[in-house]
Amino acid sequence: MAGNIRVLRATITIFIGLAFAASQLSAQPQAQSQMTPADFWMSGTAVQGGLVIGRAPKGARGVFLDDAAIELSPDGFFLIGFDRDAPIQARLAAMLADGSKMERNIAVAPGNWRIENVAANITGGAKSSAEFQARRSAELAQVAAARSVRSDSEGWRQTFIRPVSGRISGLFGAQRIYNGTPGSYHNGMDIAAPQGLDFVTPADGVVTLAANDAFTLEGHLLMIDHGMGLNSAFLHASELLVKEGDLVRQGQVIGRVGATGRASGPHLHWGMKWNSARIDPNLLLPSN
């Protein structure tokens, strides 16, 4: 009797096992039919003043950020930079090969800016001088022309390095409020360094502006395009060691630290932009 019970239990166990396996196999085709094309891939968290690298879904013909087309590399990668005061939400979209559209909402984390309230009225400083007004339009036109350059550099793919060693003396995004009136925020990272010290390019790129005639604010200004709408600007140099059109490689010496233009002492101001968005260079460095 006991033997018959053991056989019966074994038969029931096998039956249940076969039934479960059959149910799993029958479910697989249905699950596969509900699969969608691969989603966007993003390198990190979006934050005001930050930059992320993304990859579009397979077969995407174009990528858009808030309805504005952004550049897409041949292997499907793209960049997105978020301005210091970017909205806290953005919409990313891709047009797929079959004509369909894939969208993704991106939450943009707020930046942590150093804000200082000052009990004084805002002043115009150098901007009120006649010399400044006479020269500034032409200087800004040169800067705009440099930023319009679109090279095929792939420096944007690299891990950026610091252009010079030294204490960070000015933070991106820092701002003073004068008796309730906001002043302009600091649009780059300042690195205090000795006069004449070499600085290098943080990533590969193409020189788009080398101002050997010092600008009113920036002094000897050097600009480099890293590709995909990403560019660097280096201000207040004492000497520039490259010229417009030069291809530069990461770590190459490109200039020397100075205090030309509107500067209180020798330092390197490193500013960055992705298209029209100003971004924090410090967030591109490995320690961040």
mmCIF file of C-alpha atoms in Angstrom, residues 22 30 156 173:
data_model
loop_
_atom_site.group_PDB
_atom_site.id
_atom_site.type_symbol
_atom_site.label_atom_id
_atom_site.label_comp_id
_atom_site.label_asym_id
_atom_site.label_seq_id
_atom_site.Cartn_x
_atom_site.Cartn_y
_atom_site.Cartn_z
ATOM 1 C CA ALA A 22 4.299 23.999 -20.742
ATOM 2 C CA GLN A 30 3.285 36.451 -26.170
ATOM 3 C CA TRP A 156 33.684 64.815 -26.466
ATOM 4 C CA GLY A 173 27.204 79.280 -10.986
#
